[in-house]
Amino acid sequence: MNLADSSLSSPILDYLRFLHAKYATLDEGAVATYIPELAKADPSLFGICLVTADGQIYEVGDSQHHFTIQSISKPFVYGMALEDKTRTEVFTKIGVEPTGEAFNAISLEPGTGRPRNPMINAGAIAAAGQIAGKSQNTRLQRILDTFSLYAGREVELDSSVYQSESDTGHRNRAIGYMLRNFDILTEDPLPVVDLYFKQCSLSVTCRDLAIMGATLANHGVNPVTGRRAIRGEYVESVLSVMASCGMYDYAGEWIYRVGMPAKSGVAGGIVAVLPGQLGIGIYSPPLDVRGNSVRGIKVCDDLSRHFDLHLFNSPHTSSSVVRLEFNGSEVNSSRVRTLEEASLLRTAGRSILVLQLQGNLVFSTAEVVVREAMKDLGNRRFIILDLKRTLVVNESTCRLFHQLLLKLASSGIKLIFTHIFRAPMLRRYMKAKLGENWTTMFHFFDDNDPALEWCENHLLAELQPNHPVEASATHSEYDMLEGLKPDEVSIVSRLFVRQQYRKGSVVVNAGDAARELFVLARGTVSVTVTLASGMQKRLATFSPGMAFGEMALLDESPRSAVVMADTDVECDLLPIEAFEKLEDTHPHIKIVLLRNLARHLSTKLRKANREVSIFDY
Ligand code: DON
């Protein structure tokens, strides 16, 4: 959505409008004329656009006026060359050193003839020569397709500018021949120079430039369309040459003052990128002596100052990477435990550490996680890293977590990951590194709850080695009948109605009328609710002897959650009417039942209070 439409304009839009008004009347610089078609540009045209890394667009002025991309095409084509050839291969053909010279300087490395960087014309022509494709048309189509992915719309060639540049591009042809002379180009240079003229003549707007910049800021994925324009691992290389060479002989002062990788074009465009945050596009034809848009430079300078966009002025975020830390005695799984199990876990649960992580997992934040995880390992048995609120998990983090997993395993401590879907690279990395041990050493779950239950089950299996997992329970073992004498148990037993449920069937549906209490005689059931996200959230899992649906007896409100049979299940149902009648027939039994139900509910309430105090929602 374009925020210009909303009634209350955003402060960001207000500031862009302020900058536009501030520089619209600036009468400095001159429109480029060495490519005749460019000389026709209206010097008063002026557009500013800022696009965030999640696709929000702020634009003012002539942000949708078309002009040719010119040298701004160079970093994007360089990225394509890296994708089509290897980094090493491209590096043998094109350097990455700033020249401090003008864009069209014939600046080749002595001896090798290698252009110093891909941002000067020589390097850009060399890069065009690296693009995959059997014919020039295939190569051109690949460039058009890639630029369309970056811009999020179909990008076309401005044939009149192309023709104008082709008619006057003798210097670039000379550069092409120099590159052929040094085998930087290994084919006839003219078709390659022609391809370079075409990439420079692609018709864009400053809105396109901002979206293309935001795509680089979003690690190669267009935040407006969600489509990938370049493989993530090459983004750092494109941004590096933009930072060091993108503004030619103004690159030093630019990175010093503005602090963002950027690229200017002779038609008056500038694209700037703040990695992870935003892309900026500016269009204003009048250029300064170095060939950069006068208004463009000033706007970027002010934006960087006003919004603290300088790359090297980023606050360190590492300390906040651990959003929440708790152990398995503070928060239990939703598996409802017997009183004995619950008391065992109150102590043993301390050996389970859960670190809820947030934000980007890069070296500085992963280092904090590793340091936190390796603290007080004394009686630690399980460490759960919850990735639910993480954004990026980069390779150095995968490396560190792999090392951490091995170190902890050597001390008998299991490292477990939850919400692993947030980190596909970590999963792949561990699989590659752990090989056949992957299944036994790499533990991951989609949610903290099953992970906590898994740890608890391991602890209980160790603490109760001979404790059979109860597949069924007799009436005298029912926890809601605790405290009743055998004859009283028989009285209640006669009130029960036995029901069977197949594995996977619905025992209770949310919204159903609540007419009875359930006690599990055999098998297990799980209570789930559907979250706003549509995800299913498990609230509890009950084992034989445990009661559920007890609220029906207390407030008769419709069922608030779904109960599914995890296994084939047998339940004893106590109808409300039968329960009510006990008041007259066996008031003591009713009191004992109510006391047990109240104890049951207070246990749940205490658990919920404990978790609320930890999760501070
Ligand atoms: O090769 C040229 O001269 C033009 N197609 C591109 C030059 C350019 O954009 C320089 N940028 N400031």
XYZ file of C-alpha atoms in Angstrom, residues 102-552:
451
model
C 36.147 8.943 -13.518
C 33.702 6.277 -14.692
C 35.007 6.131 -18.240
C 38.712 6.094 -17.395
C 40.546 3.412 -19.358
C 41.872 2.029 -16.074
C 43.315 -1.429 -16.540
C 45.729 -3.253 -14.233
C 49.278 -3.196 -15.629
C 50.232 -6.606 -16.981
C 46.865 -8.327 -16.551
C 44.713 -5.713 -18.308
C 42.123 -6.479 -15.636
C 39.694 -3.585 -15.036
C 40.117 -2.395 -11.446
C 36.464 -2.768 -10.499
C 33.048 -3.550 -12.036
C 31.671 -0.044 -11.471
C 33.854 1.702 -14.026
C 32.916 1.208 -17.689
C 35.833 -1.169 -18.370
C 34.774 -3.439 -15.498
C 31.134 -3.200 -16.462
C 31.832 -4.213 -20.063
C 33.937 -7.101 -18.758
C 31.049 -8.121 -16.495
C 28.594 -8.019 -19.406
C 30.977 -10.424 -21.121
C 30.544 -12.897 -18.248
C 26.763 -13.159 -18.570
C 25.644 -16.673 -19.541
C 23.906 -17.182 -22.869
C 24.681 -18.660 -26.272
C 23.659 -15.489 -28.125
C 23.542 -11.768 -27.392
C 19.751 -11.991 -27.458
C 19.745 -14.728 -24.816
C 22.085 -12.667 -22.691
C 19.927 -9.573 -23.160
C 16.803 -11.537 -22.247
C 18.555 -12.796 -19.110
C 19.398 -9.184 -18.176
C 15.803 -8.044 -18.858
C 14.388 -10.949 -16.791
C 16.724 -10.293 -13.870
C 16.116 -6.528 -13.822
C 12.368 -7.223 -13.960
C 12.743 -9.457 -10.888
C 14.609 -6.661 -9.109
C 12.090 -3.967 -10.100
C 9.057 -6.181 -9.610
C 7.667 -5.288 -13.037
C 8.599 -5.865 -16.674
C 11.595 -3.665 -17.508
C 12.056 -2.614 -21.151
C 14.753 -1.078 -23.309
C 14.653 2.615 -24.245
C 15.671 2.141 -27.867
C 16.156 5.836 -28.627
C 18.746 6.234 -25.846
C 20.312 2.915 -26.831
C 20.635 4.056 -30.405
C 22.025 7.411 -29.313
C 24.646 5.737 -27.097
C 25.504 3.189 -29.763
C 26.007 5.953 -32.307
C 28.438 7.795 -29.980
C 29.928 4.988 -27.887
C 33.366 4.960 -29.516
C 35.248 5.284 -26.213
C 33.455 2.259 -24.808
C 34.234 0.316 -27.990
C 37.892 1.256 -27.499
C 37.683 -0.061 -23.967
C 36.108 -3.228 -25.383
C 39.035 -3.740 -27.702
C 41.494 -3.152 -24.833
C 39.734 -5.849 -22.837
C 39.851 -8.181 -25.867
C 43.537 -7.409 -26.211
C 44.134 -8.657 -22.655
C 41.756 -11.629 -23.018
C 39.468 -10.199 -20.379
C 36.942 -10.575 -23.144
C 37.603 -13.739 -25.111
C 35.186 -13.045 -27.934
C 34.480 -10.249 -30.396
C 34.136 -7.233 -28.075
C 31.599 -5.298 -30.161
C 28.547 -7.488 -29.369
C 29.540 -7.333 -25.693
C 29.855 -3.523 -25.770
C 26.500 -3.474 -27.540
C 25.007 -5.569 -24.736
C 26.519 -3.062 -22.286
C 24.841 -0.177 -24.178
C 21.533 -2.046 -23.893
C 21.870 -2.680 -20.148
C 22.567 1.065 -19.705
C 19.479 1.912 -21.784
C 16.949 0.013 -19.699
C 14.045 2.286 -18.846
C 13.376 2.641 -15.111
C 11.849 5.015 -12.551
C 13.234 6.078 -9.193
C 10.540 3.902 -7.616
C 12.073 0.949 -9.523
C 15.527 1.897 -8.235
C 14.284 2.018 -4.646
C 12.664 -1.431 -5.003
C 15.859 -2.782 -6.615
C 17.842 -1.334 -3.683
C 15.389 -2.812 -1.187
C 15.818 -6.181 -2.902
C 19.549 -6.044 -2.157
C 18.742 -4.836 1.376
C 16.444 -7.867 1.730
C 19.260 -10.283 0.897
C 18.267 -10.689 -2.760
C 14.503 -11.132 -2.400
C 12.226 -8.439 -3.845
C 10.221 -7.351 -0.744
C 7.279 -6.192 -2.843
C 6.879 -9.360 -4.948
C 8.623 -11.857 -2.667
C 10.566 -13.153 -5.664
C 14.331 -13.759 -5.492
C 16.420 -11.688 -7.939
C 19.904 -12.805 -6.856
C 21.302 -15.640 -4.709
C 21.808 -14.379 -1.157
C 25.478 -15.257 -0.947
C 26.350 -12.773 -3.747
C 24.593 -9.761 -2.215
C 27.566 -8.955 0.037
C 29.870 -8.802 -3.005
C 27.552 -6.497 -4.958
C 27.144 -4.176 -1.964
C 30.896 -4.199 -1.284
C 31.802 -2.875 -4.745
C 28.925 -0.395 -4.571
C 30.308 0.867 -1.234
C 33.935 1.103 -2.355
C 33.539 2.050 -6.038
C 29.899 2.930 -6.727
C 30.319 6.709 -6.648
C 33.627 6.719 -8.529
C 35.996 9.484 -7.451
C 33.439 10.630 -4.871
C 33.221 7.115 -3.296
C 35.417 7.989 -0.308
C 33.526 11.136 0.697
C 30.204 9.410 -0.033
C 30.797 6.460 2.297
C 32.230 8.835 4.888
C 29.234 11.220 4.811
C 26.259 9.097 3.731
C 27.516 5.627 4.709
C 25.452 3.466 2.335
C 26.542 1.372 -0.661
C 25.268 3.279 -3.689
C 25.474 3.690 -7.438
C 24.826 6.709 -9.625
C 23.952 6.943 -13.318
C 24.626 9.624 -15.889
C 20.895 10.076 -16.619
C 20.476 11.398 -13.069
C 19.551 8.329 -11.044
C 21.040 7.224 -7.702
C 20.295 3.981 -5.845
C 21.445 3.574 -2.229
C 21.077 0.528 0.014
C 21.104 0.111 3.788
C 21.518 -3.670 4.236
C 18.660 -5.271 6.124
C 16.714 -2.026 6.249
C 15.892 -0.153 3.059
C 16.557 0.945 -0.533
C 16.511 4.536 -1.787
C 15.961 5.692 -5.385
C 16.409 9.286 -6.564
C 16.010 10.831 -9.995
C 17.210 14.317 -10.942
C 19.086 14.865 -14.241
C 21.489 17.747 -13.379
C 24.911 16.239 -12.582
C 27.965 17.528 -10.717
C 31.483 17.459 -12.167
C 31.892 13.818 -11.194
C 28.746 12.712 -13.052
C 26.568 12.270 -9.936
C 23.064 13.793 -9.533
C 23.420 17.040 -7.543
C 20.007 16.832 -5.875
C 20.508 13.088 -5.394
C 23.681 13.573 -3.358
C 22.069 16.222 -1.164
C 18.926 14.182 -0.509
C 20.936 11.098 0.490
C 23.164 13.185 2.728
C 20.130 14.623 4.570
C 18.300 11.295 4.743
C 21.335 9.591 6.234
C 21.724 12.341 8.822
C 18.034 12.634 9.643
C 17.311 8.902 9.996
C 20.765 7.694 11.161
C 21.232 5.543 8.084
C 25.050 5.447 8.224
C 26.138 1.802 7.879
C 28.832 2.159 10.471
C 26.519 3.710 12.993
C 24.544 0.591 13.815
C 23.688 -0.066 17.484
C 24.922 -3.428 18.744
C 21.946 -5.694 19.252
C 23.743 -8.767 20.468
C 22.714 -8.572 24.124
C 19.003 -8.681 23.311
C 19.263 -11.869 21.237
C 18.108 -13.973 24.202
C 14.539 -12.745 24.594
C 13.647 -15.194 27.355
C 15.417 -17.829 29.439
C 13.705 -20.400 31.605
C 14.165 -23.973 32.718
C 12.061 -27.099 32.698
C 10.964 -26.713 36.330
C 9.574 -23.247 35.648
C 7.734 -24.222 32.485
C 6.543 -27.750 31.827
C 5.236 -29.276 28.664
C 1.505 -29.544 28.187
C 1.745 -33.246 28.979
C -0.279 -33.486 32.184
C 1.810 -35.436 34.662
C 0.809 -37.533 37.643
C 1.531 -35.874 41.000
C 4.599 -38.125 41.392
C 5.942 -37.248 37.946
C 5.236 -33.536 38.521
C 7.190 -33.534 41.793
C 10.123 -35.347 40.141
C 10.152 -32.794 37.330
C 10.029 -29.873 39.777
C 13.669 -30.693 40.554
C 14.906 -32.599 37.532
C 13.318 -30.028 35.219
C 16.089 -27.601 36.155
C 18.402 -29.611 33.908
C 16.396 -28.425 30.878
C 17.360 -24.905 29.739
C 15.247 -23.053 27.171
C 16.678 -19.995 25.407
C 14.089 -18.101 23.385
C 16.037 -16.245 20.712
C 15.079 -13.216 18.625
C 16.300 -11.114 15.687
C 19.199 -11.877 13.385
C 21.512 -14.721 14.355
C 24.866 -13.536 13.100
C 28.323 -13.926 14.669
C 27.871 -11.316 17.444
C 24.451 -12.615 18.514
C 25.287 -16.312 18.037
C 28.340 -15.757 20.239
C 26.017 -14.510 23.030
C 23.806 -17.600 22.608
C 26.804 -19.954 22.751
C 28.144 -18.144 25.822
C 24.707 -18.329 27.499
C 24.255 -22.005 26.610
C 27.674 -22.958 27.975
C 27.014 -21.276 31.330
C 26.560 -23.481 34.476
C 26.634 -26.730 32.564
C 26.903 -28.549 35.963
C 23.685 -30.607 35.928
C 22.475 -29.455 32.528
C 21.025 -32.272 30.407
C 19.090 -30.518 27.657
C 19.397 -27.080 26.044
C 16.537 -25.956 23.813
C 17.193 -23.085 21.387
C 13.848 -21.614 20.340
C 14.176 -20.032 16.877
C 10.554 -18.825 16.627
C 11.399 -15.112 16.739
C 14.641 -15.247 14.776
C 14.912 -13.635 11.345
C 18.211 -14.458 9.638
C 20.425 -17.383 10.641
C 23.680 -17.020 8.746
C 26.450 -19.504 8.025
C 28.754 -18.422 10.865
C 25.874 -19.105 13.253
C 25.395 -22.578 11.762
C 29.130 -23.189 12.240
C 29.030 -22.038 15.870
C 25.866 -24.029 16.683
C 27.380 -27.169 15.105
C 30.481 -26.780 17.273
C 28.262 -26.133 20.302
C 26.216 -29.274 19.586
C 29.374 -31.422 19.393
C 30.885 -29.895 22.552
C 27.684 -30.358 24.545
C 27.212 -33.900 23.215
C 30.720 -34.744 24.420
C 29.456 -33.839 27.931
C 26.213 -35.798 27.517
C 24.105 -32.681 26.983
C 21.582 -32.642 24.132
C 21.180 -29.436 22.087
C 17.651 -29.172 20.679
C 16.220 -26.671 18.200
C 12.574 -25.647 17.986
C 10.722 -23.797 15.215
C 13.457 -25.133 12.970
C 11.415 -24.049 9.905
C 12.865 -20.582 10.640
C 16.360 -21.829 9.783
C 16.455 -24.062 6.695
C 20.177 -23.282 6.270
C 20.913 -24.601 9.789
C 19.089 -27.846 9.058
C 21.017 -28.311 5.787
C 24.302 -27.404 7.463
C 23.827 -29.872 10.318
C 22.802 -32.619 7.889
C 25.945 -32.027 5.823
C 28.224 -31.880 8.867
C 26.732 -34.649 11.038
C 26.312 -37.124 8.170
C 25.026 -40.497 9.489
C 24.883 -39.086 13.048
C 22.367 -36.511 11.875
C 19.326 -38.503 13.099
C 20.803 -39.278 16.526
C 22.489 -35.949 17.207
C 20.356 -33.264 15.547
C 17.139 -32.923 17.575
C 14.512 -30.480 16.374
C 10.810 -29.855 16.908
C 8.233 -27.501 15.389
C 7.329 -26.103 18.829
C 8.738 -25.837 22.364
C 5.969 -27.945 23.858
C 6.817 -31.317 22.234
C 10.516 -30.557 22.803
C 9.927 -30.000 26.530
C 7.837 -33.207 26.707
C 10.615 -35.130 24.957
C 13.143 -33.925 27.530
C 10.759 -34.614 30.424
C 10.079 -38.141 29.145
C 13.831 -38.782 28.992
C 14.303 -37.537 32.545
C 11.327 -39.520 33.878
C 12.526 -42.679 32.096
C 15.841 -42.269 33.931
C 14.258 -41.328 37.282
C 11.611 -44.068 37.151
C 13.448 -46.850 35.265
C 10.982 -49.568 36.268
C 7.923 -47.346 36.098
C 5.636 -48.896 33.443
C 3.977 -46.382 31.139
C 0.354 -46.777 32.224
C -1.746 -47.911 29.217
C -4.900 -47.966 31.334
C -6.240 -47.061 34.755
C -8.788 -48.652 37.049
C -11.490 -46.561 38.743
C -9.592 -46.627 42.033
C -6.628 -45.045 40.208
C -8.727 -42.181 38.819
C -7.261 -38.941 40.237
C -10.711 -37.363 40.586
C -11.804 -40.275 42.827
C -8.806 -39.906 45.112
C -9.843 -39.975 48.757
C -13.022 -42.003 48.197
C -13.478 -45.308 49.992
C -13.780 -48.410 47.773
C -17.557 -48.568 48.191
C -17.843 -44.902 47.272
C -15.719 -45.554 44.205
C -18.160 -48.306 43.230
C -21.060 -45.858 43.592
C -19.430 -43.391 41.210
C -18.352 -46.218 38.877
C -21.986 -47.149 38.412
C -22.674 -43.577 37.215
C -19.990 -43.743 34.537
C -20.888 -44.327 30.876
C -18.025 -46.002 29.041
C -17.211 -44.667 25.531
C -14.578 -45.790 22.970
C -12.900 -43.473 20.469
C -10.713 -44.511 17.543
C -7.214 -43.015 17.256
C -7.424 -39.574 15.576
C -11.156 -39.144 16.259
C -12.655 -36.061 17.940
C -13.691 -36.759 21.538
C -14.923 -33.221 22.233
C -15.381 -30.385 19.729
C -15.022 -26.690 20.610
C -18.491 -25.154 21.016
C -20.150 -28.487 21.892
C -22.607 -28.350 24.744
C -20.868 -29.483 27.941
C -23.011 -32.269 29.439
C -20.461 -34.541 31.081
C -17.023 -34.951 32.651
C -14.529 -37.339 31.021
C -12.089 -39.628 32.781
C -9.500 -41.485 30.696
C -9.536 -45.250 31.266
C -7.209 -46.179 28.398
C -4.984 -44.374 25.895
C -4.121 -40.662 25.688
C -5.982 -37.599 24.436
C -4.765 -34.096 23.592
C -6.549 -30.765 23.991
C -5.831 -28.217 21.274
C -7.009 -24.762 20.288
C -6.638 -23.022 16.938
C -4.502 -19.883 17.195
C -5.236 -16.676 15.279
C -2.477 -17.764 12.894
C -4.471 -20.906 12.136
C -1.781 -22.991 13.804
C -2.959 -25.697 16.240
C -1.646 -25.174 19.787
C -1.608 -28.081 22.224
C -2.920 -27.111 25.667
C -2.684 -30.467 27.379
C -2.206 -34.200 26.888
C -3.889 -36.535 29.370
C -2.963 -40.081 30.351
C -5.082 -42.898 31.881
C -6.683 -41.938 35.192
C -6.842 -38.259 34.412
C -10.064 -36.225 34.044
C -10.829 -33.613 31.418
C -13.848 -31.498 30.487
C -14.366 -30.780 34.183
C -15.344 -27.155 33.624
C -18.650 -28.492 32.293
